PDB file of C-alpha atoms in Angstrom:
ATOM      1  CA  UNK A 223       0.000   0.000   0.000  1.00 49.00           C
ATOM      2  CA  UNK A 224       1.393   3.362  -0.875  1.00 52.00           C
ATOM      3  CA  UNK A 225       1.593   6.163   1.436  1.00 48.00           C
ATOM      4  CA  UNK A 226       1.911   9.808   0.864  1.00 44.00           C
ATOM      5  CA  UNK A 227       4.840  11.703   1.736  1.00 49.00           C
ATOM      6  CA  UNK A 228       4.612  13.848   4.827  1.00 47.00           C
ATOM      7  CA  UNK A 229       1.277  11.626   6.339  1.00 46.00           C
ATOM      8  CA  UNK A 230       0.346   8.448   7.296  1.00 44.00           C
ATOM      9  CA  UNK A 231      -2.266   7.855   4.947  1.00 57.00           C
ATOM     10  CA  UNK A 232      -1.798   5.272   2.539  1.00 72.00           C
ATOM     11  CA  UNK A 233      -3.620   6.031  -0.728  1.00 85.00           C
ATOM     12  CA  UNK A 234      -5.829   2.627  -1.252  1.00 92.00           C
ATOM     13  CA  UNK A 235      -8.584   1.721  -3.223  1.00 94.00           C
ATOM     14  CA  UNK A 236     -10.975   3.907  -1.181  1.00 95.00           C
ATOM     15  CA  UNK A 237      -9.276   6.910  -1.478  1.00 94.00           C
ATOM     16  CA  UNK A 238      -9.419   6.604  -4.975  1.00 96.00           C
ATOM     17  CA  UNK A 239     -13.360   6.075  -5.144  1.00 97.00           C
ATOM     18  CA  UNK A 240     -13.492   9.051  -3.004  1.00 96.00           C
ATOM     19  CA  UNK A 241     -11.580  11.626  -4.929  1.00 96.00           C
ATOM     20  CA  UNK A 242     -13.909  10.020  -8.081  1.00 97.00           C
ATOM     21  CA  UNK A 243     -16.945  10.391  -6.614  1.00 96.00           C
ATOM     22  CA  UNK A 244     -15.716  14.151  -6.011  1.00 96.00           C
ATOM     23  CA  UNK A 245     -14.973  14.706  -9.585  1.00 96.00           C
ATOM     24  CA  UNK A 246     -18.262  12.906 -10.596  1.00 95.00           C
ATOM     25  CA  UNK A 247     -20.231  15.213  -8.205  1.00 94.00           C
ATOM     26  CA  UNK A 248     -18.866  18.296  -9.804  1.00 93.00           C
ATOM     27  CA  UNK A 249     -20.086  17.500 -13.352  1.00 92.00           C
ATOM     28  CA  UNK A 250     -23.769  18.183 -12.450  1.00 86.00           C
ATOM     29  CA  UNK A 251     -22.783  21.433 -11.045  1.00 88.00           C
ATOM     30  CA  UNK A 252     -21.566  22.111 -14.924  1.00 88.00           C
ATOM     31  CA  UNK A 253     -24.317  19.915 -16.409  1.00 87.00           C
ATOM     32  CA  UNK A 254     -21.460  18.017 -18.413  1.00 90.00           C
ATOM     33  CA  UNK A 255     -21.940  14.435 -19.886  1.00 90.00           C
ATOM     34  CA  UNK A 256     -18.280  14.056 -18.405  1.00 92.00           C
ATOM     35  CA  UNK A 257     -14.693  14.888 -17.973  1.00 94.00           C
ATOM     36  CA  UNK A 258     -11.960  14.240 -20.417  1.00 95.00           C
ATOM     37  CA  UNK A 259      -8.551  13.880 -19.165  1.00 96.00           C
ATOM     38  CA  UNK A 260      -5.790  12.980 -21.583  1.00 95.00           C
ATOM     39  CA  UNK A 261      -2.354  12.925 -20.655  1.00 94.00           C
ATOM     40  CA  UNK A 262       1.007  13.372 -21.554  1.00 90.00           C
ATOM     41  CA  UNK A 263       1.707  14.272 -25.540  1.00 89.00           C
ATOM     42  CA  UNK A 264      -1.880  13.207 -26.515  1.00 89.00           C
ATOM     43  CA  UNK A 265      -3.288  15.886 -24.246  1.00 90.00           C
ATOM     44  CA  UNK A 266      -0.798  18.178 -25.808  1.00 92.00           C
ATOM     45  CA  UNK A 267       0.534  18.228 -22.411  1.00 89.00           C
ATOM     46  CA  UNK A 268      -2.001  19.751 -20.513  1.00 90.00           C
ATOM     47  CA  UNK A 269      -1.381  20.487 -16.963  1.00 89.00           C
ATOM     48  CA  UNK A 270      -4.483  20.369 -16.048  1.00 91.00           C
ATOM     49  CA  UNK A 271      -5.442  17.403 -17.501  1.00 93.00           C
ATOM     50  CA  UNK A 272      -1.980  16.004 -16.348  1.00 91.00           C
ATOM     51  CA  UNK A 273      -2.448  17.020 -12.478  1.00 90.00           C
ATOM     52  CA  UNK A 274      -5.867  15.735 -12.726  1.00 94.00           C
ATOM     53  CA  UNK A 275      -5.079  12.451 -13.341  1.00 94.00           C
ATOM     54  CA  UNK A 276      -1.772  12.455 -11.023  1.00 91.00           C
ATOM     55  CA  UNK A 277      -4.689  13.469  -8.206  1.00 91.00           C
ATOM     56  CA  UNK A 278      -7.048  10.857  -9.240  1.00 95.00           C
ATOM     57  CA  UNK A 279      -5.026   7.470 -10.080  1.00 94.00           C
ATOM     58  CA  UNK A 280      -1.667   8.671  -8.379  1.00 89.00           C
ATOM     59  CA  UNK A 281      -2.821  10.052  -4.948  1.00 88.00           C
ATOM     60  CA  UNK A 282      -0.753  13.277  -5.246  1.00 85.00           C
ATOM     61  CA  UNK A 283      -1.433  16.378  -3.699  1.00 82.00           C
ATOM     62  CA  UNK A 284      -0.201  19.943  -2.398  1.00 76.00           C
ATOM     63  CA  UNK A 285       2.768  20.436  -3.908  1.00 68.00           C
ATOM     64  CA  UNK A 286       3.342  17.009  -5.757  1.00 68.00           C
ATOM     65  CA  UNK A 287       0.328  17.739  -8.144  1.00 65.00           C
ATOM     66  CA  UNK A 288       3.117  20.235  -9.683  1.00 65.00           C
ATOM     67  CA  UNK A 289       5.589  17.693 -11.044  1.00 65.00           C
ATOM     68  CA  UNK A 290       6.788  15.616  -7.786  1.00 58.00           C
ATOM     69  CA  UNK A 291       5.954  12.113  -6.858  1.00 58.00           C
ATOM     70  CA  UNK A 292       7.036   8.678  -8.690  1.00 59.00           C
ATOM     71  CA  UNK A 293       8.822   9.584 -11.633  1.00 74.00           C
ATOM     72  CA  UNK A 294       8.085   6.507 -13.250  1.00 78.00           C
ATOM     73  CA  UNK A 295       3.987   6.405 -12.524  1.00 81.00           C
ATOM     74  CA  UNK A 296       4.000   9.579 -13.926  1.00 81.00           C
ATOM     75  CA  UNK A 297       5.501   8.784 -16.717  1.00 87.00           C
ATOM     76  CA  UNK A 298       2.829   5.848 -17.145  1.00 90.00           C
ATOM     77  CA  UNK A 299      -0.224   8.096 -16.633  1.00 93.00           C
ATOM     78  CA  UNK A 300       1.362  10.185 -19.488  1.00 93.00           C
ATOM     79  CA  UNK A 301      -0.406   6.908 -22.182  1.00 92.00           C
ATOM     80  CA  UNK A 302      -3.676   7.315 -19.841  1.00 95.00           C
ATOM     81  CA  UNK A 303      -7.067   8.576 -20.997  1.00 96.00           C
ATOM     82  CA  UNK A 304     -10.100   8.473 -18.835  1.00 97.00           C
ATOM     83  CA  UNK A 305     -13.804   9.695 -19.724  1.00 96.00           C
ATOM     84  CA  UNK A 306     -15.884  10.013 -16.468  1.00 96.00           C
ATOM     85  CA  UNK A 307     -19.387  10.257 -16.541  1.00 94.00           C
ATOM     86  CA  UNK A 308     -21.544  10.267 -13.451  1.00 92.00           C
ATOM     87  CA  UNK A 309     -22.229   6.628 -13.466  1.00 92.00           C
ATOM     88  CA  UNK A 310     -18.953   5.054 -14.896  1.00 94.00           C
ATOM     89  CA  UNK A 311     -15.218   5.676 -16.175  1.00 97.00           C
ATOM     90  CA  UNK A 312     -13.495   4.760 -19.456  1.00 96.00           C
ATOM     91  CA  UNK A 313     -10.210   4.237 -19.234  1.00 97.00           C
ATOM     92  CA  UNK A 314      -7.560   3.590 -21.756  1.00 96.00           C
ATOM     93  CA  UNK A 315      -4.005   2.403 -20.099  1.00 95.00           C
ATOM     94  CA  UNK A 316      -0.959   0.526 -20.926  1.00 92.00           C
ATOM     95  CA  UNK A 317      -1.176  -2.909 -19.320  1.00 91.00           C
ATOM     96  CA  UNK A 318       1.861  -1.869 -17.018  1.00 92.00           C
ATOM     97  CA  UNK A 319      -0.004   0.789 -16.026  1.00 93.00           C
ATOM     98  CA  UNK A 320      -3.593  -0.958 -15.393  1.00 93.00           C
ATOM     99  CA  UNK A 321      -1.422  -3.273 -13.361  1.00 92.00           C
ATOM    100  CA  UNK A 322      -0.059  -0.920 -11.462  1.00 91.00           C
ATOM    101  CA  UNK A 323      -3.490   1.197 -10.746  1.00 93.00           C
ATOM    102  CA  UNK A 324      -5.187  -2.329 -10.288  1.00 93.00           C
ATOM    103  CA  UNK A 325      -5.169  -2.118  -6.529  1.00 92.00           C
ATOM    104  CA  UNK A 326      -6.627   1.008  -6.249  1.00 93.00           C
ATOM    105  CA  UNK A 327      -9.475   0.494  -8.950  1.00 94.00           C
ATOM    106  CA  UNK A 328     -11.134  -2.074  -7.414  1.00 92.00           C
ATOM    107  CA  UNK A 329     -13.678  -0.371  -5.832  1.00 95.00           C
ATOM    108  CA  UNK A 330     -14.810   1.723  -9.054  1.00 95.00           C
ATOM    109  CA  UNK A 331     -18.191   0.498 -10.460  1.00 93.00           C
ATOM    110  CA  UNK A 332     -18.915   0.583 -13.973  1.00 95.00           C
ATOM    111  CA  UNK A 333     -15.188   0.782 -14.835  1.00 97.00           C
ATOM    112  CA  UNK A 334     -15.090   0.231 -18.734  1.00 96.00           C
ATOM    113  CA  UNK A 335     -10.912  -0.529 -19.212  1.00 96.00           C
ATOM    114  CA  UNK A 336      -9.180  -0.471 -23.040  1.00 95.00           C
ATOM    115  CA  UNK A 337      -5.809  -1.768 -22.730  1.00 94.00           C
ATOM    116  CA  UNK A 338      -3.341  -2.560 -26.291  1.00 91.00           C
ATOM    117  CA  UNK A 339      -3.884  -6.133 -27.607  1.00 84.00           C
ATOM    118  CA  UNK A 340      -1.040  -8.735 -25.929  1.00 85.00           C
ATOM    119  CA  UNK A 341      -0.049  -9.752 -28.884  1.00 83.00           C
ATOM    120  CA  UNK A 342       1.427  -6.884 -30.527  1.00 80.00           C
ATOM    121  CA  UNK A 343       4.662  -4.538 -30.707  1.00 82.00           C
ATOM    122  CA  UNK A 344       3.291  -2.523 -33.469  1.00 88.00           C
ATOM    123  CA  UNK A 345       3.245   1.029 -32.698  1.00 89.00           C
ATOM    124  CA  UNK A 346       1.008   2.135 -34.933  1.00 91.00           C
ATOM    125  CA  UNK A 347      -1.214  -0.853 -34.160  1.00 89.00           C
ATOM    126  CA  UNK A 348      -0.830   0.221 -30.332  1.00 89.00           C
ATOM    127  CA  UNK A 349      -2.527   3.858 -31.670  1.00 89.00           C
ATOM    128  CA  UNK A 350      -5.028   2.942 -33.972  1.00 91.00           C
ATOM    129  CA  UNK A 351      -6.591   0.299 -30.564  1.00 90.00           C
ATOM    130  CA  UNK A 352      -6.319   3.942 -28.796  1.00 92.00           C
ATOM    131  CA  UNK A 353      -7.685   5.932 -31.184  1.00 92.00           C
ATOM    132  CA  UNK A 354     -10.525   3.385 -31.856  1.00 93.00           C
ATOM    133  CA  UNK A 355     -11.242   3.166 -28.089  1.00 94.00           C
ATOM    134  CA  UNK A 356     -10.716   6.907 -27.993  1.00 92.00           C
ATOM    135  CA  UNK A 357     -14.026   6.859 -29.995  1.00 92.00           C
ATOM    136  CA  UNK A 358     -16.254   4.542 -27.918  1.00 93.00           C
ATOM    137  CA  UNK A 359     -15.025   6.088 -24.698  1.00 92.00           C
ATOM    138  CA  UNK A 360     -17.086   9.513 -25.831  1.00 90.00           C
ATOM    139  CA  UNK A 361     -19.804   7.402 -27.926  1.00 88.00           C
ATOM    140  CA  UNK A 362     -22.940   8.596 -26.259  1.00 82.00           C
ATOM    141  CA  UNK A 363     -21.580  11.820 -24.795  1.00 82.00           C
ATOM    142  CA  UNK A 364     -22.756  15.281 -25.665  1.00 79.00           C
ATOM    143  CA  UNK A 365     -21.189  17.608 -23.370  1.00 74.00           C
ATOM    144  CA  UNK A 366     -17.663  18.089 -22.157  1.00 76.00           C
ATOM    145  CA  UNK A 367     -16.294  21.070 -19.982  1.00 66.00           C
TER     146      UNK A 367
END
């Protein structure tokens, strides 16, 4: 179980469903479908969308939002993409990062999870998977802060 620097708090599964549940609570106060987050290059790295995710699947906060924490998780969540609606998340991720985020996704209903086949090595195979689940992720979805 992780814990965050400076407390004693370890950042589990139910921390996770909590700061999720805060996220999904905010998108009826801006009567969005959901929340996009794309990271890394994708996102054309967005901060926001960046520091969002490092809050939601990484556990940072204060300061660490702002570029600290595990270099190499961050560096993972940079391949993430999440759509959160108020009744479930879509999720693309690397399998070494949905491995890594596995034990603190386990209490997320309706998780819907795209991950790049097993089988291949093909980078442009790896981004047409993404793009293509890139497009069922928002299927259904007509408003986006």
């Amino acid at each position: 179980m992780d814990v965050l620097p400076g407390t004693a708090l370890p950042y589990d599964s139910l921390a996770a469903l909590q700061r999720l549940h805060r996220l999904q609570d905010a998108l009826s106060k801006f009567g969005a479908d959901g929340l996009l987050l794309i990271g890394g290059v994708d996102g054309r790295n967005d901060p926001r969308s960046d520091e969002t995710i490092g809050w939601l699947l990484a556990g940072l906060s204060g300061r660490e939002v702002f570029g600290g924490g595990d270099s190499k998780l961050r560096l993972l969540l940079e391949e993430a993409v999440l759509v959160i609606a108020a009744d479930e998340v879509c999720m693309y991720a690397t399998r070494e990062l949905y491995e890594t985020l596995l034990p603190r996704l386990g209490l997320w209903q309706r998780l819907r999870l795209w991950t790049p086949p097993r089988d291949t090595t093909d980078a442009e195979a790896v981004e047409a998977h993404k793009a293509r689940a890139f497009v069922q992720m928002l299927s259904g979805l007509t408003r986006l802060p």
